[in-house]
Amino acid sequence: MTGKIHFHKMHGLGNDYIYVNTIKHTIADPEEKAKRWSKYHTGIGADGLVLIGKSDKADFSMRIFNADGSEAMMCGNASRCIGKYVYEQGLTAKTTLSLDTLSGIKTLKLHIDNNLVKTVTVDMGTPAVDDKPATVKAGGDTYEGTIVSMGNPHFVIIIDDINNVDLETAGPLIENNPLFPDRTNVEFVEIKDKNNVRMRVWERGSGITMACGTGACAVLAACAAKGLIGREAEIIMDGGNLSVLWDEDNHIRMTGDVVNVFEGDIDDP
């Protein structure tokens, strides 16, 4: 018998996911549903599926499944959208929330205007920046970059002109390079000035996306560690900007918009 699953389509800077409240709905085989529902022509269309649930360690939990069905450790844009979802759906009245993710407990600060969540600041934790540059061969090109962990892996490549990047070709080759046994997210970066950085991203398991919150944080950490920018900057992505701060407590905090696009029901055979 076919059931109905209620979902919300939300995005942070164009990084769009399907959100399901698992307190109400039990989702069997989320890997398969992420693949099927994420398809733009035959499904809802998204970068993946996000499950909102209960937690015995935090206010709520988050699980993320990429469009290819693989499970992600963390997504900054998705975590901000969860803050909007749980507040506006009446699941909480708190404006500071804890979120249980595969990369640890994250703290969300909701910025409210007329009872709606307009922006959210996420404490993304402490970055781990590899001091030694790494070199990767992809096709006929060689790329030197910085390996950063934000609870998930990133490879940050600084270039002179971001318009010269063939992201569709280079992204999957670098993602699946043997240097990264668990695959990696790939960020190409053009530094505009000390306070502004242009970034394009190939996300592990999802491909080219409009924005990546953990990627923006990894970019700030990699560039600031090299002294190329300050510890606070605007990260400019295809979908918009994130304000990212590497704070005095060594935690990175990012702030950005969140948008509820639409909601509906989908068959769950």
Tab-separated table of N, CA and C in Angstrom, residues 173-229:
chain	number	residue	atom	x	y	z
A	173	LEU	N	37.134	14.154	-10.712
A	173	LEU	CA	38.457	13.531	-10.731
A	173	LEU	C	39.190	13.770	-9.413
A	174	ILE	N	39.084	14.995	-8.884
A	174	ILE	CA	39.735	15.286	-7.606
A	174	ILE	C	38.997	14.609	-6.460
A	175	GLU	N	37.676	14.652	-6.494
A	175	GLU	CA	36.868	14.008	-5.438
A	175	GLU	C	37.277	12.555	-5.240
A	176	ASN	N	37.511	11.851	-6.327
A	176	ASN	CA	37.778	10.414	-6.278
A	176	ASN	C	39.258	10.068	-6.392
A	177	ASN	N	40.131	11.063	-6.217
A	177	ASN	CA	41.567	10.802	-6.274
A	177	ASN	C	41.996	9.865	-5.144
A	178	PRO	N	42.943	8.967	-5.384
A	178	PRO	CA	43.390	8.040	-4.334
A	178	PRO	C	43.905	8.724	-3.064
A	179	LEU	N	44.298	10.010	-3.167
A	179	LEU	CA	44.737	10.732	-1.970
A	179	LEU	C	43.626	10.833	-0.938
A	180	PHE	N	42.371	10.727	-1.409
A	180	PHE	CA	41.208	10.883	-0.537
A	180	PHE	C	40.419	9.569	-0.512
A	181	PRO	N	40.770	8.646	0.365
A	181	PRO	CA	40.107	7.337	0.370
A	181	PRO	C	38.608	7.401	0.650
A	182	ASP	N	38.173	8.440	1.349
A	182	ASP	CA	36.735	8.629	1.618
A	182	ASP	C	36.131	9.679	0.689
A	183	ARG	N	36.843	10.004	-0.389
A	183	ARG	CA	36.460	11.075	-1.312
A	183	ARG	C	36.537	12.437	-0.598
A	184	THR	N	36.375	13.507	-1.351
A	184	THR	CA	36.492	14.830	-0.738
A	184	THR	C	35.617	15.841	-1.459
A	185	ASN	N	35.252	16.899	-0.741
A	185	ASN	CA	34.663	18.079	-1.352
A	185	ASN	C	35.797	18.906	-1.962
A	186	VAL	N	35.499	19.597	-3.051
A	186	VAL	CA	36.527	20.349	-3.771
A	186	VAL	C	36.091	21.798	-3.912
A	187	GLU	N	36.941	22.718	-3.430
A	187	GLU	CA	36.650	24.146	-3.547
A	187	GLU	C	37.739	24.844	-4.359
A	188	PHE	N	37.331	25.544	-5.386
A	188	PHE	CA	38.223	26.428	-6.125
A	188	PHE	C	37.978	27.847	-5.639
A	189	VAL	N	39.062	28.597	-5.418
A	189	VAL	CA	38.973	29.871	-4.716
A	189	VAL	C	39.758	30.951	-5.455
A	190	GLU	N	39.121	32.095	-5.633
A	190	GLU	CA	39.800	33.297	-6.113
A	190	GLU	C	39.688	34.356	-5.018
A	191	ILE	N	40.821	34.836	-4.534
A	191	ILE	CA	40.822	35.836	-3.473
A	191	ILE	C	40.666	37.224	-4.096
A	192	LYS	N	39.578	37.891	-3.746
A	192	LYS	CA	39.320	39.232	-4.271
A	192	LYS	C	40.085	40.289	-3.481
A	193	ASP	N	40.006	40.207	-2.154
A	193	ASP	CA	40.768	41.077	-1.256
A	193	ASP	C	40.761	40.423	0.116
A	194	LYS	N	41.215	41.116	1.122
A	194	LYS	CA	41.344	40.536	2.464
A	194	LYS	C	40.003	40.143	3.080
A	195	ASN	N	38.918	40.704	2.547
A	195	ASN	CA	37.608	40.483	3.158
A	195	ASN	C	36.611	39.780	2.254
A	196	ASN	N	37.009	39.447	1.029
A	196	ASN	CA	36.085	38.851	0.074
A	196	ASN	C	36.766	37.761	-0.735
A	197	VAL	N	36.125	36.604	-0.772
A	197	VAL	CA	36.675	35.447	-1.472
A	197	VAL	C	35.589	34.852	-2.362
A	198	ARG	N	35.931	34.592	-3.616
A	198	ARG	CA	34.998	33.949	-4.545
A	198	ARG	C	35.287	32.443	-4.557
A	199	MET	N	34.244	31.649	-4.463
A	199	MET	CA	34.402	30.200	-4.350
A	199	MET	C	33.413	29.473	-5.236
A	200	ARG	N	33.862	28.389	-5.860
A	200	ARG	CA	32.962	27.446	-6.523
A	200	ARG	C	33.261	26.062	-5.967
A	201	VAL	N	32.224	25.213	-5.915
A	201	VAL	CA	32.363	23.959	-5.182
A	201	VAL	C	31.829	22.775	-5.967
A	202	TRP	N	32.576	21.685	-5.822
A	202	TRP	CA	32.109	20.358	-6.238
A	202	TRP	C	31.931	19.570	-4.947
A	203	GLU	N	30.679	19.215	-4.625
A	203	GLU	CA	30.423	18.537	-3.359
A	203	GLU	C	30.494	17.026	-3.519
A	204	ARG	N	31.127	16.421	-2.555
A	204	ARG	CA	31.230	14.962	-2.511
A	204	ARG	C	29.821	14.358	-2.487
A	205	GLY	N	29.532	13.557	-3.511
A	205	GLY	CA	28.250	12.875	-3.547
A	205	GLY	C	27.127	13.640	-4.205
A	206	SER	N	27.330	14.936	-4.468
A	206	SER	CA	26.266	15.744	-5.065
A	206	SER	C	26.680	16.445	-6.345
A	207	GLY	N	27.970	16.639	-6.557
A	207	GLY	CA	28.435	17.337	-7.744
A	207	GLY	C	28.463	18.843	-7.541
A	208	ILE	N	28.298	19.589	-8.633
A	208	ILE	CA	28.303	21.048	-8.546
A	208	ILE	C	27.054	21.512	-7.796
A	209	THR	N	27.251	22.321	-6.775
A	209	THR	CA	26.126	22.910	-6.045
A	209	THR	C	26.300	24.422	-6.000
A	210	MET	N	25.214	25.099	-5.687
A	210	MET	CA	25.220	26.563	-5.668
A	210	MET	C	26.002	27.128	-4.481
A	211	ALA	N	26.096	26.335	-3.420
A	211	ALA	CA	26.779	26.799	-2.219
A	211	ALA	C	27.106	25.604	-1.338
A	212	CYS	N	28.069	25.799	-0.441
A	212	CYS	CA	28.437	24.751	0.524
A	212	CYS	C	28.910	25.440	1.795
A	213	GLY	N	28.178	25.238	2.882
A	213	GLY	CA	28.508	25.905	4.132
A	213	GLY	C	29.819	25.435	4.734
A	214	THR	N	30.013	24.115	4.825
A	214	THR	CA	31.277	23.613	5.360
A	214	THR	C	32.424	23.993	4.434
A	215	GLY	N	32.138	24.032	3.121
A	215	GLY	CA	33.167	24.435	2.165
A	215	GLY	C	33.584	25.880	2.364
A	216	ALA	N	32.622	26.765	2.612
A	216	ALA	CA	32.942	28.167	2.868
A	216	ALA	C	33.817	28.305	4.109
A	217	CYS	N	33.514	27.519	5.134
A	217	CYS	CA	34.315	27.551	6.364
A	217	CYS	C	35.727	27.008	6.115
A	218	ALA	N	35.813	25.939	5.331
A	218	ALA	CA	37.124	25.365	4.997
A	218	ALA	C	37.956	26.361	4.203
A	219	VAL	N	37.317	27.086	3.297
A	219	VAL	CA	38.019	28.091	2.494
A	219	VAL	C	38.565	29.205	3.375
A	220	LEU	N	37.744	29.719	4.290
A	220	LEU	CA	38.218	30.764	5.190
A	220	LEU	C	39.405	30.262	6.003
A	221	ALA	N	39.295	29.040	6.541
A	221	ALA	CA	40.371	28.497	7.371
A	221	ALA	C	41.658	28.337	6.568
A	222	ALA	N	41.557	27.787	5.358
A	222	ALA	CA	42.745	27.553	4.539
A	222	ALA	C	43.416	28.861	4.146
A	223	CYS	N	42.620	29.839	3.727
A	223	CYS	CA	43.182	31.109	3.269
A	223	CYS	C	43.718	31.948	4.431
A	224	ALA	N	42.997	31.947	5.555
A	224	ALA	CA	43.449	32.707	6.722
A	224	ALA	C	44.715	32.100	7.310
A	225	ALA	N	44.804	30.766	7.319
A	225	ALA	CA	46.001	30.102	7.844
A	225	ALA	C	47.242	30.472	7.039
A	226	LYS	N	47.050	30.764	5.764
A	226	LYS	CA	48.167	31.181	4.906
A	226	LYS	C	48.432	32.678	4.985
A	227	GLY	N	47.593	33.409	5.726
A	227	GLY	CA	47.751	34.850	5.832
A	227	GLY	C	47.278	35.610	4.611
A	228	LEU	N	46.474	34.969	3.776
A	228	LEU	CA	46.014	35.609	2.537
A	228	LEU	C	44.794	36.478	2.761
A	229	ILE	N	44.011	36.177	3.791
A	229	ILE	CA	42.849	36.970	4.161
A	229	ILE	C	42.805	37.073	5.675
